[in-house]
mmCIF file of C-alpha atoms and ligand atoms in Angstrom:
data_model
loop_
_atom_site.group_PDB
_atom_site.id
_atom_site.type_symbol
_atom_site.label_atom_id
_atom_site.label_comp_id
_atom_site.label_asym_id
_atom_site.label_seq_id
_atom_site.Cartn_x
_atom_site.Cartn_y
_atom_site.Cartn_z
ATOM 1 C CA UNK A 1 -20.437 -5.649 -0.777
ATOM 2 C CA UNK A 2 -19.163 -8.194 -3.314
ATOM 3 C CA UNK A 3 -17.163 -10.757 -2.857
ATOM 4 C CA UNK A 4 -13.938 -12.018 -4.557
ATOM 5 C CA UNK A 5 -15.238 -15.945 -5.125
ATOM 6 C CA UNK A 6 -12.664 -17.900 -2.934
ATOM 7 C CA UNK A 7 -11.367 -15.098 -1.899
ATOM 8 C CA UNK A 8 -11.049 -14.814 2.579
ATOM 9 C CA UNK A 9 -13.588 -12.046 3.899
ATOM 10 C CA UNK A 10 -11.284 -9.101 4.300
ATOM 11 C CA UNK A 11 -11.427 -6.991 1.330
ATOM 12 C CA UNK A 12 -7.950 -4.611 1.512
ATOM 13 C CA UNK A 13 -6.351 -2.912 -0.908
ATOM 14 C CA UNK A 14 -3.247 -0.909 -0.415
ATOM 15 C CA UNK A 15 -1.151 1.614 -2.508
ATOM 16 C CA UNK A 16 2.162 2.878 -2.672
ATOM 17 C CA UNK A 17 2.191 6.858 -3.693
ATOM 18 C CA UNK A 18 4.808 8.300 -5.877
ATOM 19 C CA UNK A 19 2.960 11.473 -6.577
ATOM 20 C CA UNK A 20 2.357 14.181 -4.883
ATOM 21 C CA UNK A 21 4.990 13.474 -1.934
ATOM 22 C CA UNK A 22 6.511 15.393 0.043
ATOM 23 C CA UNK A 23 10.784 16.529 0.191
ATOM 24 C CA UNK A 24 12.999 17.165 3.335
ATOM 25 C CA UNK A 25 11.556 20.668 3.399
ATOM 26 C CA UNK A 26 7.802 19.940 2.612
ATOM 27 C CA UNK A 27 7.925 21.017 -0.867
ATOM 28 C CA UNK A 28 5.323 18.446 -3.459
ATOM 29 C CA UNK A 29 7.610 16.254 -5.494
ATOM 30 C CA UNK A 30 7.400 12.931 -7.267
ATOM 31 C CA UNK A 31 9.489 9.677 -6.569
ATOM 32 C CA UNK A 32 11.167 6.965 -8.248
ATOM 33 C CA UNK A 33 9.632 3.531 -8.188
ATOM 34 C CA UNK A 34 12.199 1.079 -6.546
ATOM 35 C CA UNK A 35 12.861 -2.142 -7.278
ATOM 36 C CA UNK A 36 12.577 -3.316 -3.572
ATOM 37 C CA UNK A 37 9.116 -1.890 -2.941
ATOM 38 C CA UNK A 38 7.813 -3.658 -5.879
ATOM 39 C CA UNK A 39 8.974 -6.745 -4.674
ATOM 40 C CA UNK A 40 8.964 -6.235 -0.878
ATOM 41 C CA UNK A 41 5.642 -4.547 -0.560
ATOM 42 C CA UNK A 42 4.180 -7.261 -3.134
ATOM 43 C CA UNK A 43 5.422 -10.541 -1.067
ATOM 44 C CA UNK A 44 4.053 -8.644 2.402
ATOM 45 C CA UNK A 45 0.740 -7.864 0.503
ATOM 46 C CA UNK A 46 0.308 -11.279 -0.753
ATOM 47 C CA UNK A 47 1.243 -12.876 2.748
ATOM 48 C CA UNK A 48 -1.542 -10.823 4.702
ATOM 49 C CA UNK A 49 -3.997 -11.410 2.372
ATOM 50 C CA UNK A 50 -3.804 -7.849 0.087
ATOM 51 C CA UNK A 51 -6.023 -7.860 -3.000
ATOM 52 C CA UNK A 52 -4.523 -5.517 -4.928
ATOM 53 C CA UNK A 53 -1.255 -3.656 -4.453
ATOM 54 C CA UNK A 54 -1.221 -0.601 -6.585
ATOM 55 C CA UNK A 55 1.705 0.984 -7.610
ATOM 56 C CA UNK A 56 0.787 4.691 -8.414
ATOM 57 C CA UNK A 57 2.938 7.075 -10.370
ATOM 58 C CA UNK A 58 2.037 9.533 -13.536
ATOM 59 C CA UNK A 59 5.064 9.181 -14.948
ATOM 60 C CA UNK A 60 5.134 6.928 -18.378
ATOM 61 C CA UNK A 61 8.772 6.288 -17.942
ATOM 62 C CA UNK A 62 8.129 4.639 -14.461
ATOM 63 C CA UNK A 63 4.926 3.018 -15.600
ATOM 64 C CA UNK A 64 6.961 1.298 -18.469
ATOM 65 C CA UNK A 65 9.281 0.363 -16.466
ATOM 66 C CA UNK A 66 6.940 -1.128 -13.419
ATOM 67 C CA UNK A 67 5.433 -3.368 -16.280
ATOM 68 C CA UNK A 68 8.918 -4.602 -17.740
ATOM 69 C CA UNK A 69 9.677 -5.572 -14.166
ATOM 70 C CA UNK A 70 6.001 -7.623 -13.746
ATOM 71 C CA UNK A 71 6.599 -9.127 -17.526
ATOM 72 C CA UNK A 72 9.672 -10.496 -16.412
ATOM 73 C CA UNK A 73 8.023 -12.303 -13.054
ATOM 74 C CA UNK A 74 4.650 -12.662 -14.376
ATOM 75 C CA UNK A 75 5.502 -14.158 -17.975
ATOM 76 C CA UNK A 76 8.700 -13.911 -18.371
ATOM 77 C CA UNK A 77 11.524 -16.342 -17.461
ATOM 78 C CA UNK A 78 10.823 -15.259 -13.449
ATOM 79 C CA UNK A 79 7.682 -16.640 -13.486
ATOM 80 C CA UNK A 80 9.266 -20.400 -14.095
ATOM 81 C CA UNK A 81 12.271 -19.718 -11.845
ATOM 82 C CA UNK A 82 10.320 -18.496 -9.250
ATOM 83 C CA UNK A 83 6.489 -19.613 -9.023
ATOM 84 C CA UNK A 84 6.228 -18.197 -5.636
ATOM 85 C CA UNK A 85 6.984 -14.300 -6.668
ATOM 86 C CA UNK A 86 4.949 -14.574 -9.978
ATOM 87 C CA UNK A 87 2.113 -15.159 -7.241
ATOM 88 C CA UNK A 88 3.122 -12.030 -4.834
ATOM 89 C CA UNK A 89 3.137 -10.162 -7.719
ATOM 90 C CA UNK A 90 0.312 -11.387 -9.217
ATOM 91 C CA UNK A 91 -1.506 -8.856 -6.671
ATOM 92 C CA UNK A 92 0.246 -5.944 -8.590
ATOM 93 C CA UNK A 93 -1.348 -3.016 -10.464
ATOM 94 C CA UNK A 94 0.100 0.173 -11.648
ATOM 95 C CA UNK A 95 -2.406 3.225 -11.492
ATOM 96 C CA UNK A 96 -1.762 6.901 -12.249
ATOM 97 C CA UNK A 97 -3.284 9.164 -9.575
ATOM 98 C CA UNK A 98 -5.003 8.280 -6.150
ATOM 99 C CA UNK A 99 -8.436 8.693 -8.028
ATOM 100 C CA UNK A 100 -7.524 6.155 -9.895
ATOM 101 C CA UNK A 101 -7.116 3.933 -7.248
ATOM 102 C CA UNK A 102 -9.638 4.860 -5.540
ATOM 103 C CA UNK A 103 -12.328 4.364 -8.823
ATOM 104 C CA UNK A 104 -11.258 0.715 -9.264
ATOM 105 C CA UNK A 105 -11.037 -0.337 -5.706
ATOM 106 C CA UNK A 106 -15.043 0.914 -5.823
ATOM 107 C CA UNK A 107 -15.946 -0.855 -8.725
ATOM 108 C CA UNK A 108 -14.126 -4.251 -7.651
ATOM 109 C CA UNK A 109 -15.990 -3.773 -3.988
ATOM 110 C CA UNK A 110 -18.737 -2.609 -5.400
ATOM 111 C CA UNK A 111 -18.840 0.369 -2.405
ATOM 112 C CA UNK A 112 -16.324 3.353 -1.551
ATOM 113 C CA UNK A 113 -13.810 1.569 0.711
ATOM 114 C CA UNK A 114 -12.526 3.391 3.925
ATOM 115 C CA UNK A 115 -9.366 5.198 2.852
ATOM 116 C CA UNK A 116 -7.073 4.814 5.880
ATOM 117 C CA UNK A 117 -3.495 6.928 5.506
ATOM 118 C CA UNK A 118 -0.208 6.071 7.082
ATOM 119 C CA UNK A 119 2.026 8.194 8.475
ATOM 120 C CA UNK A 120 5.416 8.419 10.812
ATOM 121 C CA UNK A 121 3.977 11.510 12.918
ATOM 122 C CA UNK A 122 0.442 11.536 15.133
ATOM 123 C CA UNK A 123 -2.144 13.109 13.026
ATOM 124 C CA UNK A 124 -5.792 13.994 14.664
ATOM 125 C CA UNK A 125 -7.404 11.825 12.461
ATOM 126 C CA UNK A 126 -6.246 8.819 14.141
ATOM 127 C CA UNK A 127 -7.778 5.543 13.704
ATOM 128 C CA UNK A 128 -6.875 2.466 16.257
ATOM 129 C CA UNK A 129 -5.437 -0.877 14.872
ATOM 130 C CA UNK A 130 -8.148 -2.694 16.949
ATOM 131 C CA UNK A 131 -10.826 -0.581 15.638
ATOM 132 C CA UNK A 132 -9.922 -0.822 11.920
ATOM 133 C CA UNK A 133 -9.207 -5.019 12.256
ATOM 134 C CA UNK A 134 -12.579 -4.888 13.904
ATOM 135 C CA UNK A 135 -14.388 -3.273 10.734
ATOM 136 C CA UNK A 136 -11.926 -5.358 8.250
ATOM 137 C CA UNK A 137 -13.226 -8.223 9.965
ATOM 138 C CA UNK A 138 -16.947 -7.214 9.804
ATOM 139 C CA UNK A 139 -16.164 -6.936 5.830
ATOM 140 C CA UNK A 140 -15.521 -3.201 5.346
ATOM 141 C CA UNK A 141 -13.417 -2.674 2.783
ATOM 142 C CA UNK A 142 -10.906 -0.711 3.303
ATOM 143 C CA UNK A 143 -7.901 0.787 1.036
ATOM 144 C CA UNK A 144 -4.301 1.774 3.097
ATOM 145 C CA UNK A 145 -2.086 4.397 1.318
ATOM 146 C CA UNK A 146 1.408 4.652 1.971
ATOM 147 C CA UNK A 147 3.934 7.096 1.036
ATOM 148 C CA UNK A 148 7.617 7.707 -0.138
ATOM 149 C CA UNK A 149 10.443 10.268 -0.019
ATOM 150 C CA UNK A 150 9.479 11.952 3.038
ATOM 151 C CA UNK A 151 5.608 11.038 3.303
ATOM 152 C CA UNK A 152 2.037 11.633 1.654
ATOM 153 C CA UNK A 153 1.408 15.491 0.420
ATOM 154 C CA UNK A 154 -1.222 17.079 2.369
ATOM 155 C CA UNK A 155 -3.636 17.326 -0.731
ATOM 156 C CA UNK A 156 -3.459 13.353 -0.322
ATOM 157 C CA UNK A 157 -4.149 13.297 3.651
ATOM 158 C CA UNK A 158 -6.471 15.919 3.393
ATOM 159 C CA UNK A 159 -8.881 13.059 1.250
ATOM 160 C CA UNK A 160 -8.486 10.196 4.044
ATOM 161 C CA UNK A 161 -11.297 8.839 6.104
ATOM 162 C CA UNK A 162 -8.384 8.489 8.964
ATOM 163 C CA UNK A 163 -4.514 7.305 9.636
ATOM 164 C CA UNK A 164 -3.395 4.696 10.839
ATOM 165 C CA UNK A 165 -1.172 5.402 14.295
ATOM 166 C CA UNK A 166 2.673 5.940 13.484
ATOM 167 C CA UNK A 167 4.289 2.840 14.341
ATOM 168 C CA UNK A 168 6.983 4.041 17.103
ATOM 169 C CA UNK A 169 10.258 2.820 18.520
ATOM 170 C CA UNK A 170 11.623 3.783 21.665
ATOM 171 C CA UNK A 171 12.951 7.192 21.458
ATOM 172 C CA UNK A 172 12.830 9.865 18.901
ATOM 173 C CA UNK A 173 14.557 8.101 16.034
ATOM 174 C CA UNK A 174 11.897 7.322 13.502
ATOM 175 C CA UNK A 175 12.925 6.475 9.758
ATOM 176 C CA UNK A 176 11.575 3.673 8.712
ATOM 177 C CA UNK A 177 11.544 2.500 5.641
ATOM 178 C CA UNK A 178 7.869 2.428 3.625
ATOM 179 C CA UNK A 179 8.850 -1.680 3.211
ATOM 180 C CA UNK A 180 9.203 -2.167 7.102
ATOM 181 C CA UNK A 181 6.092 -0.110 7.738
ATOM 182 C CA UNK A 182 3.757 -1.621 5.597
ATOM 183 C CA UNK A 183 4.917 -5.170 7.008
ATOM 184 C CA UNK A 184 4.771 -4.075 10.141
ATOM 185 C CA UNK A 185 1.256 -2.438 9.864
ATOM 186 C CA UNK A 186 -0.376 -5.466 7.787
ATOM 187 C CA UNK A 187 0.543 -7.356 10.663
ATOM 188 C CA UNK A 188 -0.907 -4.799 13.083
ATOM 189 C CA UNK A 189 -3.995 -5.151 11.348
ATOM 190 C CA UNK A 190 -4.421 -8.670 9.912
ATOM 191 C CA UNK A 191 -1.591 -11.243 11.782
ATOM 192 C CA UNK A 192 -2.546 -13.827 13.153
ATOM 193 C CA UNK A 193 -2.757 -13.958 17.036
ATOM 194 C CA UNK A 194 -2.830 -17.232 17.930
HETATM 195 N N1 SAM B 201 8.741 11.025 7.547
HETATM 196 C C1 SAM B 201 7.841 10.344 6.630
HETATM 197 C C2 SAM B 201 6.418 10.335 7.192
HETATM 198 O O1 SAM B 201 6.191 11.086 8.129
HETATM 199 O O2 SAM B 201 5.602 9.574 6.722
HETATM 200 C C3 SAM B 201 8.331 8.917 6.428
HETATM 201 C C4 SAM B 201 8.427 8.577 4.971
HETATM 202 S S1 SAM B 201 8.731 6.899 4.696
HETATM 203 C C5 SAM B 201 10.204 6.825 3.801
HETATM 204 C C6 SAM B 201 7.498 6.658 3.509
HETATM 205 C C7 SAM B 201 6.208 6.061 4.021
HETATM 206 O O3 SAM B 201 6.414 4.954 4.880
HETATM 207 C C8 SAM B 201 5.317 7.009 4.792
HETATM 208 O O4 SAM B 201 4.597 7.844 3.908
HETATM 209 C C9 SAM B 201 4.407 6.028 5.490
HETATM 210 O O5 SAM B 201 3.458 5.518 4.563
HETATM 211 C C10 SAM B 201 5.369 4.902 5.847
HETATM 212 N N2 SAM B 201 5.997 5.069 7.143
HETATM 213 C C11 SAM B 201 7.280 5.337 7.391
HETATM 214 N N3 SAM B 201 7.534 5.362 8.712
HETATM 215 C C12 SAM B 201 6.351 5.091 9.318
HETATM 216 C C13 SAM B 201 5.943 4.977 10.670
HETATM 217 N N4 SAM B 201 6.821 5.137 11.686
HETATM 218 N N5 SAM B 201 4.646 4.691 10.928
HETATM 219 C C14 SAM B 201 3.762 4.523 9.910
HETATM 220 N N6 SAM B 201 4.091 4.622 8.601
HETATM 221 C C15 SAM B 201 5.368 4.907 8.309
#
């Protein structure tokens, strides 16, 4: 597997799906990019060590809009205001489609990485925290997908290597936002213990 010179060993990519997601009543839609995630999602990525946060939607409108937002903290007069952000979302890329994704993070690895869903509900295909820090560790490469609206569309979960287990409160309240979860599961998976 290559390696990203200077880079630490664990090679992790994660992605934030737009399209296809899933509605209240299961039907395939597509979301809005937010504002929040973009910046939220970034400054969590770059903390944990992230390579590349992608930001996937197929519409042109979003995508245009994604990259005015980036221009602004990457170039623009964000990225003298506020050095710090400019560097969380320096780890920013906007892809259309999962493939997508999925093509570059092989070519930048230089090997298929393990495609590891998330999800608020149990799923079969359950993969441990300690078993996937474990292969992170060992320098798997591994790519995390996380949805919006009301979760990943099956034709997306269907394509996963395994998921991640829900992250669960006490009781049966479960609504996280997809900023919490993704902190909360980078830290699962890559926080230090000490
Ligand atoms: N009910 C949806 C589901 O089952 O995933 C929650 C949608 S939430 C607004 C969007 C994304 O945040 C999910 O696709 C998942 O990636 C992540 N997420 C939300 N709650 C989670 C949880 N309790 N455990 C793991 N991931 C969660």
């Amino acid at each position: 597997v290559s390696r990203i010179e200077g880079q630490n060993s664990i090679c992790i990519d994660l992605a934030l799906i737009h399209h296809p997601v899933c509605n209240r009543v299961g039907e395939i839609i597509g979301s809005a990019v937010t504002n929040l995630d973009l910046h939220d999602i970034a400054r969590a990525g770059r903390t944990f060590g992230v390579d590349t946060y992608s930001v996937v939607t197929p519409y042109e409108d979003q995508v245009v809009l994604v990259q005015e937002i980036l221009d602004h903290w990457l170039t623009g007069y964000g990225a003298s205001r506020n050095p710090d952000r400019k560097e969380a979302l320096s780890i920013v890329d906007i892809r259309r489609d999962f493939d997508e994704v999925l093509d570059a993070a092989t070519e930048k690895w230089g090997v298929r990485p393990t495609v590891l869903a998330t999800c608020a509900r149990l799923r079969p295909d359950t993969l441990q925290y300690e078993q996937a820090r474990q292969r992170l560790e060992q320098g798997e490469p591994m790519l995390l997908l996380f949805g919006t609206a009301w979760g990943l569309a099956p034709e997306i979960l269907s394509r996963v290597d395994g998921t991640l287990p829900p992250v669960l409160g006490h009781g049966t309240y479960n609504h996280l936002s997809v900023r919490s979860a993704v902190s909360i599961i980078l830290d699962r998976l890559l926080g230090n213990r000490d």
